[in-house]
Coordinates of C-alpha atoms and ligand atoms in Angstrom, one line a residue:
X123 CA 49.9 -41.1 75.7
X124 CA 51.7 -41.4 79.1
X125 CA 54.9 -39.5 80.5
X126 CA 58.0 -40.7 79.3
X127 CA 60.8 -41.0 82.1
X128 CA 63.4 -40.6 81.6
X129 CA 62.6 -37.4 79.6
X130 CA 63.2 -38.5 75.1
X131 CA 65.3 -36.8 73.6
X132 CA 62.4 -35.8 71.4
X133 CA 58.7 -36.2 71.0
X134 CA 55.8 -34.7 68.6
X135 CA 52.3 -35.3 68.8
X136 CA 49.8 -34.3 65.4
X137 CA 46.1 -34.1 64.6
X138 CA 44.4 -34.7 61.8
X139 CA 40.8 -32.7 63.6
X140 CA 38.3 -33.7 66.0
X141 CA 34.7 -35.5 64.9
X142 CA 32.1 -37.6 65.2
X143 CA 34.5 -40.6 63.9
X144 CA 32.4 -43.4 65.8
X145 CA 33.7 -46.7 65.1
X146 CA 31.9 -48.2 62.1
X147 CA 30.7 -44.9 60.8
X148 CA 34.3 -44.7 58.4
X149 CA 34.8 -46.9 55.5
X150 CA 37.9 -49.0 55.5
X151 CA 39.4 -47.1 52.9
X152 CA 38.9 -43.8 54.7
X153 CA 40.1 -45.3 58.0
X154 CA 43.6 -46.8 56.1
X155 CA 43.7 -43.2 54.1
X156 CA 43.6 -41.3 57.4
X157 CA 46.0 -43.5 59.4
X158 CA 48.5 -43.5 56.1
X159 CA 48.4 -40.0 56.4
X160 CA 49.4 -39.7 60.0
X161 CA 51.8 -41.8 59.6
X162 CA 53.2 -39.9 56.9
X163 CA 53.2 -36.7 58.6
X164 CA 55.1 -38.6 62.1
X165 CA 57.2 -39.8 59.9
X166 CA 58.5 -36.1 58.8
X167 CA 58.2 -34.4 61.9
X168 CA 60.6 -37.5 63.3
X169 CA 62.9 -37.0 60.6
X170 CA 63.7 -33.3 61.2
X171 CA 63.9 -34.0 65.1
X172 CA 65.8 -37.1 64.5
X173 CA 68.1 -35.0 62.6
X174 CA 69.0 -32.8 65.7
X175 CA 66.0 -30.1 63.6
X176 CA 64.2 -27.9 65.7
X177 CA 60.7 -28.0 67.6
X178 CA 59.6 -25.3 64.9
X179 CA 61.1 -27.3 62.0
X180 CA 59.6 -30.5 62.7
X181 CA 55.3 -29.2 63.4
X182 CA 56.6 -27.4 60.3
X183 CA 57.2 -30.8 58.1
X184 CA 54.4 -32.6 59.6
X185 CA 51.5 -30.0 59.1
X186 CA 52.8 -29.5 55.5
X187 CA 52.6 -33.6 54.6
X188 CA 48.3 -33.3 56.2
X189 CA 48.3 -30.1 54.2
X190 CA 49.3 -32.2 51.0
X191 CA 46.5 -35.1 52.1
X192 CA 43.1 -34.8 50.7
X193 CA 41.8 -36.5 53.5
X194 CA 42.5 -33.7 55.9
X195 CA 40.8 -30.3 55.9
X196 CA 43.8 -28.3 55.2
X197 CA 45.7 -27.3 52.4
X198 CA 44.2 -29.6 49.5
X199 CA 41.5 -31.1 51.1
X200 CA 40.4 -28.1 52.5
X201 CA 36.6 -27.3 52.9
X202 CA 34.6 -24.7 50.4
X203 CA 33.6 -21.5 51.3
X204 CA 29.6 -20.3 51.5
X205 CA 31.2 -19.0 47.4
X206 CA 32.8 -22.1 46.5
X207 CA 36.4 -20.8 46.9
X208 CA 38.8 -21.9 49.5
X209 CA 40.3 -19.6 52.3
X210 CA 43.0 -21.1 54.7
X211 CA 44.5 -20.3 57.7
X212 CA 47.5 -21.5 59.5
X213 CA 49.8 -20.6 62.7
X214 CA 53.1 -21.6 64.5
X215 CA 55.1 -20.4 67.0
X216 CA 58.3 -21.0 68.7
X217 CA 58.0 -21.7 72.7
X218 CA 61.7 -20.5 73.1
X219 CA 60.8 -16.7 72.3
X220 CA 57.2 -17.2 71.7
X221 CA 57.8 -15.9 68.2
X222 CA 54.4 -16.5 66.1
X223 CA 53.4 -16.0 62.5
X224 CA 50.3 -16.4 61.0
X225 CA 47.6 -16.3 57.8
X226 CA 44.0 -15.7 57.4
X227 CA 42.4 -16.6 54.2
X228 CA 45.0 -16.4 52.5
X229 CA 44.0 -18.1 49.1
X230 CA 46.8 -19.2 46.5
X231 CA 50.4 -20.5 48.7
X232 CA 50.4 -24.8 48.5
X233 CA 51.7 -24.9 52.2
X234 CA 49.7 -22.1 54.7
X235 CA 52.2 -23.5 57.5
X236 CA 55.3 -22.2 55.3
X237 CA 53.6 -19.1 54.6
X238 CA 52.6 -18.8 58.6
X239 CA 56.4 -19.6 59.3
X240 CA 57.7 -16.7 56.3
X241 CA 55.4 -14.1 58.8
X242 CA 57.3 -15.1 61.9
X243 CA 60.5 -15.1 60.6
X244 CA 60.4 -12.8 57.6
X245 CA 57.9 -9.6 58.7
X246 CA 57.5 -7.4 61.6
X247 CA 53.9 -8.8 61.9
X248 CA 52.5 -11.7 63.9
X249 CA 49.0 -12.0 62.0
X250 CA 48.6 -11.4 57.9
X251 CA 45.4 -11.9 56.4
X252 CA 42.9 -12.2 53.0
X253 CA 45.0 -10.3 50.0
X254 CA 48.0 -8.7 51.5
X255 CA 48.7 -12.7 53.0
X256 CA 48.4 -13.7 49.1
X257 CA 51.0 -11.0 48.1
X258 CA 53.1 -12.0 50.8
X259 CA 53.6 -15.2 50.1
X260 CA 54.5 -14.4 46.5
X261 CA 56.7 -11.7 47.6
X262 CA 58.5 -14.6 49.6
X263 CA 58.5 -17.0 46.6
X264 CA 56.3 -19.9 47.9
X265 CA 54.7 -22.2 46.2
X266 CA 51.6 -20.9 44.7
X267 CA 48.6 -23.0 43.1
X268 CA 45.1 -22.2 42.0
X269 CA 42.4 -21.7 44.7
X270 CA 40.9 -25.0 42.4
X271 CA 43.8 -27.3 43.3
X272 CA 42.3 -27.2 47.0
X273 CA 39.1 -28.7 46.1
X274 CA 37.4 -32.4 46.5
X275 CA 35.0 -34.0 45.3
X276 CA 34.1 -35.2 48.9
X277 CA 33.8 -31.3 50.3
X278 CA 32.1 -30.2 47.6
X279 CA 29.1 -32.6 48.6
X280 CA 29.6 -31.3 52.1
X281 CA 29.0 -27.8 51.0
X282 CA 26.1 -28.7 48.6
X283 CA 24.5 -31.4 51.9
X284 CA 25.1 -27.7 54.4
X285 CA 23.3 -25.5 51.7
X286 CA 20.5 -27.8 51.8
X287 CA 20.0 -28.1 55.0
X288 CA 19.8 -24.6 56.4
X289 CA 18.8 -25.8 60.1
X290 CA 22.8 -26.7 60.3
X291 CA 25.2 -24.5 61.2
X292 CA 28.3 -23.4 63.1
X293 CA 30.2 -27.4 63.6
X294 CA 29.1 -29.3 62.4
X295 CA 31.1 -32.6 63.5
X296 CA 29.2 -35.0 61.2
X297 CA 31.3 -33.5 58.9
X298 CA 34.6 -35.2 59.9
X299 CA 36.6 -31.7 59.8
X300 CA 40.2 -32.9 59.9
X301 CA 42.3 -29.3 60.6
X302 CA 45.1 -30.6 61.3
X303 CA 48.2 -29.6 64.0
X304 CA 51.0 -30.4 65.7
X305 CA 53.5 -29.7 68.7
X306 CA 57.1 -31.1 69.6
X307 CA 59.7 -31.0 71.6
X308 CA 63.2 -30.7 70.1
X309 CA 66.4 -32.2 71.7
X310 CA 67.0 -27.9 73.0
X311 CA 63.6 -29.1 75.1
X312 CA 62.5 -26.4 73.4
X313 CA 58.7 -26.6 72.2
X314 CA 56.5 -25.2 69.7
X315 CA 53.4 -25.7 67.7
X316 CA 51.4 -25.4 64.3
X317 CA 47.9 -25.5 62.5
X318 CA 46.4 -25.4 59.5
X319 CA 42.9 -25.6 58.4
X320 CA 40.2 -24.6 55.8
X321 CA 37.9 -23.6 58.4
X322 CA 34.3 -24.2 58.4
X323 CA 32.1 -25.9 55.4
X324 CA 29.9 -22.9 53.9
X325 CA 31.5 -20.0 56.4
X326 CA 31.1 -16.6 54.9
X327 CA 31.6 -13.1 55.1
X328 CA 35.2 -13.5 56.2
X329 CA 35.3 -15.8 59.0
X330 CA 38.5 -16.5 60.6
X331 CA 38.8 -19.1 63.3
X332 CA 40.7 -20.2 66.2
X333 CA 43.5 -22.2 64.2
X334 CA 45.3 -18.9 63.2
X335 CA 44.8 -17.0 66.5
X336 CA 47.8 -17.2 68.8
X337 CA 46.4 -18.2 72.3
X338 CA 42.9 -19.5 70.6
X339 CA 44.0 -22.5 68.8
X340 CA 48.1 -22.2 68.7
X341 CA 49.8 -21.3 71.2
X342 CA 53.6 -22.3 72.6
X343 CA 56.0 -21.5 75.6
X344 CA 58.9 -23.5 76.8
X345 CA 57.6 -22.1 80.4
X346 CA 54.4 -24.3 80.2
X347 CA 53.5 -26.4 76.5
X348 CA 52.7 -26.4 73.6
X349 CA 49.2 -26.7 71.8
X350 CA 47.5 -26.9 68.6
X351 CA 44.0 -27.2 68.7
X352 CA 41.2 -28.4 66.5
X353 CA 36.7 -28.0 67.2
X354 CA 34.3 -25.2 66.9
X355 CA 36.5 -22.3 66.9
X356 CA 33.9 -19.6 67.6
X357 CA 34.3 -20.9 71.5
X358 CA 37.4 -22.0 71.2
X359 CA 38.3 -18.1 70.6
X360 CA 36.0 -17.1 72.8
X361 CA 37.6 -18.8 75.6
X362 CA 41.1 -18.1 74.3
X363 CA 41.9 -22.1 75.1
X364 CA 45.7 -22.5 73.8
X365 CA 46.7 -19.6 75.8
X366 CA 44.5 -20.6 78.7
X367 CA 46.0 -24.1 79.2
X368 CA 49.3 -22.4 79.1
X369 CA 48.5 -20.2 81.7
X370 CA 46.7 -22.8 83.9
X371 CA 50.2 -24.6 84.2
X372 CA 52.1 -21.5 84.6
X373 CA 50.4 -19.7 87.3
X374 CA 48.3 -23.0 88.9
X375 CA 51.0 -25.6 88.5
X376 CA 48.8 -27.8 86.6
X377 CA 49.7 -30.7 84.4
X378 CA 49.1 -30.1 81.0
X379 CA 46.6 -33.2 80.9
X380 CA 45.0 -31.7 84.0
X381 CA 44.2 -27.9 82.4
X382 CA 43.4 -29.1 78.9
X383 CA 40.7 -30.9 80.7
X384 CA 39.8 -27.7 82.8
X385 CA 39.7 -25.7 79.9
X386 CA 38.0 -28.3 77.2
X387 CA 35.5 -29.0 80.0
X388 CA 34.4 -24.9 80.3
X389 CA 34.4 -25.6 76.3
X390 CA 31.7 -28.0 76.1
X391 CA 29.9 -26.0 78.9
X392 CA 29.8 -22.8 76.0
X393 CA 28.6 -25.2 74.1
X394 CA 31.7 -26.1 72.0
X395 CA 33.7 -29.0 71.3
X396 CA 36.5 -30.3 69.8
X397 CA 40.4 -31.1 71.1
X398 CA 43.8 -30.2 71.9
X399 CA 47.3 -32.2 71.2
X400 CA 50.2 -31.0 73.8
X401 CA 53.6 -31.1 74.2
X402 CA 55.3 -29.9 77.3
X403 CA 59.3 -29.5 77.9
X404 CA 59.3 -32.7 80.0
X405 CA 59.2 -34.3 76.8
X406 CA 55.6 -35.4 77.7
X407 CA 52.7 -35.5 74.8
X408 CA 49.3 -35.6 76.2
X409 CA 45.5 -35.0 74.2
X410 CA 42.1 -34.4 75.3
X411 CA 39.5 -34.0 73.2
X412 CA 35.3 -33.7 73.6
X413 CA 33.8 -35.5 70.2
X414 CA 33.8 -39.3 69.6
X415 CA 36.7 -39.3 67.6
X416 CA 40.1 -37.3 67.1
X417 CA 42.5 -38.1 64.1
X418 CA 46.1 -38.3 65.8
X419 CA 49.4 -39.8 66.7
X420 CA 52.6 -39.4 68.5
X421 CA 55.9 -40.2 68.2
X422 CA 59.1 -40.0 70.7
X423 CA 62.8 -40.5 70.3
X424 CA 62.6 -43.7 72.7
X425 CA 58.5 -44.5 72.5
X426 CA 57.7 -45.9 69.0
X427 CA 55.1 -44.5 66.9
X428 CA 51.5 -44.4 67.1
X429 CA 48.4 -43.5 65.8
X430 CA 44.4 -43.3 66.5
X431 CA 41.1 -42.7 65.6
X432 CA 38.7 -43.7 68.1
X433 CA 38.3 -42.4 71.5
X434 CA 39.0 -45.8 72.8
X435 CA 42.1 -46.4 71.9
X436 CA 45.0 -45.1 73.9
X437 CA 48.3 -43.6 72.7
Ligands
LIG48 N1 38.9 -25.0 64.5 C1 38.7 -25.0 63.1 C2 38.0 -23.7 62.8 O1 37.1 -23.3 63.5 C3 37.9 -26.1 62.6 C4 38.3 -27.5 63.0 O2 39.1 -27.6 63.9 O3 37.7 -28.5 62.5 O4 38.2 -23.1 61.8

């Protein structure tokens, strides 16, 4: 992606998770299912911000349309727990008054995002998680489907390949992980971001990871960018990297290009990897990402629409 000048009226960048997508190593048909979906979820996001919607409206749509897409980990689609259940987790927030909601394995609402979006603008809390996340989200009337409707076919075998092979664990990015994200900016030049994920094939015990952690793997702030983040969350927590790009530009002056490489370089150096999407004010979009591959595309009010796969190709 390159900076826009004059600054768009609007732009939104989305991931569909970073992994070892080499070229070659995807079928056709999971290459075309992928892109399809991406373009799906631009095309939602665009509509809202077309539409004169906000920053927080638009990641909103276009998480919940990869959250609906088997092919993605998030929502249906969504990995299986050490168990055999599913527990999701999903973030946004709002870079005008860095308002944030968010779930952790919460087990039964369709759409984590719209749930994650009921916390910011319908509790006193920032973070809800397990049971009283499920209760929530009834209380608020969304959709609710059984913890089965989440399952594949596809991530069933990935949980029954990880149980046999004990030597793996933490990322694995042969896995293809596909959280999923997105960031905007609205025609206020306000900006915000979202995630959504199932987390890690076979994780146990609990685990929560970055994607529901505001200033881990969502984070937003009309004063710098905003991010949505996708990898090995265990270090992307542990170096608090949405919050840290943020503050990188804020206090350094950086671009958001040149701290998401800062911070995804001091990543890979923990021994983590993944990426980030970002949107900044300026109407820019920019990516960086550590793995062979990152599902993702962009759109802008004036710039087309895009989408990619490989780290080859430019958007
Ligand atoms: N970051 C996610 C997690 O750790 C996984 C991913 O992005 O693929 O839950």
């Amino acid at each position: 992606m390159s900076t826009a000048t004059p600054k768009p009226r609007w732009s939104l960048a989305i991931h569909g998770g970073a992994g070892s997508m080499r070229r070659g190593a995807l079928t056709p048909e999971q290459e075309a299912g992928a892109e399809a979906g991406l373009h799906a979820a631009l095309d939602a996001g665009a509509a809202v911000l077309e539409a004169g919607g906000s920053a927080v409206e638009a990641v909103q749509a276009a998480v919940q349309v990869l959250e609906d897409d088997p092919h993605f980990n998030a929502g249906r689609g969504s990995v299986f727990t050490w168990e055999g259940g599913h527990t999701l987790d999903a973030a946004i927030m709002d870079g005008a008054n860095r308002a944030a909601g968010a779930v952790a394995g919460s087990t039964t609402t369709r759409h984590p995002v719209a749930l994650a979006r009921a916390v910011m603008e319908n509790s006193r809390h920032v973070l809800l998680a397990g049971e009283g996340a499920d209760q929530f989200a009834r209380e608020q009337q969304l959709e609710q489907v059984d913890n089965v409707w989440f399952g594949t076919e596809e991530r069933r075998r990935q949980l029954d390949s990880m149980k046999g092979d004990t030597a793996r664990g933490g990322f694995d990015v042969d896995m293809k992980y596909g959280t999923v994200g997105a960031v905007a900016m609205d025609a206020q030049g306000h900006v915000a971001a979202a995630t959504s994920t199932g987390g890690l094939t076979g994780k146990r015990w609990g685990r929560v990871g970055d994607s529901p952690l505001i200033g881990a793997g969502t984070y937003a702030d009309d004063r710098a960018c905003a991010v949505s983040a996708t990898g090995s969350g265990e270090f992307f927590i542990r170096e608090g990297v949405a919050h840290e790009i943020c503050a990188r530009m804020r206090l350094r002056g950086e671009t958001a290009r040149q701290a998401a490489e800062v911070v995804m370089a001091d990543v890979k150096a923990m021994g983590g990897v993944g990426g980030v999407i970002l949107a900044a004010p300026s109407g820019e979009l920019d990516w960086c990402f550590t793995t062979p591959g990152m599902y993702r595309g962009s759109a802008s009010a004036d710039g087309g629409k895009r989408v990619a796969i490989y780290d080859d190709v430019r958007i």
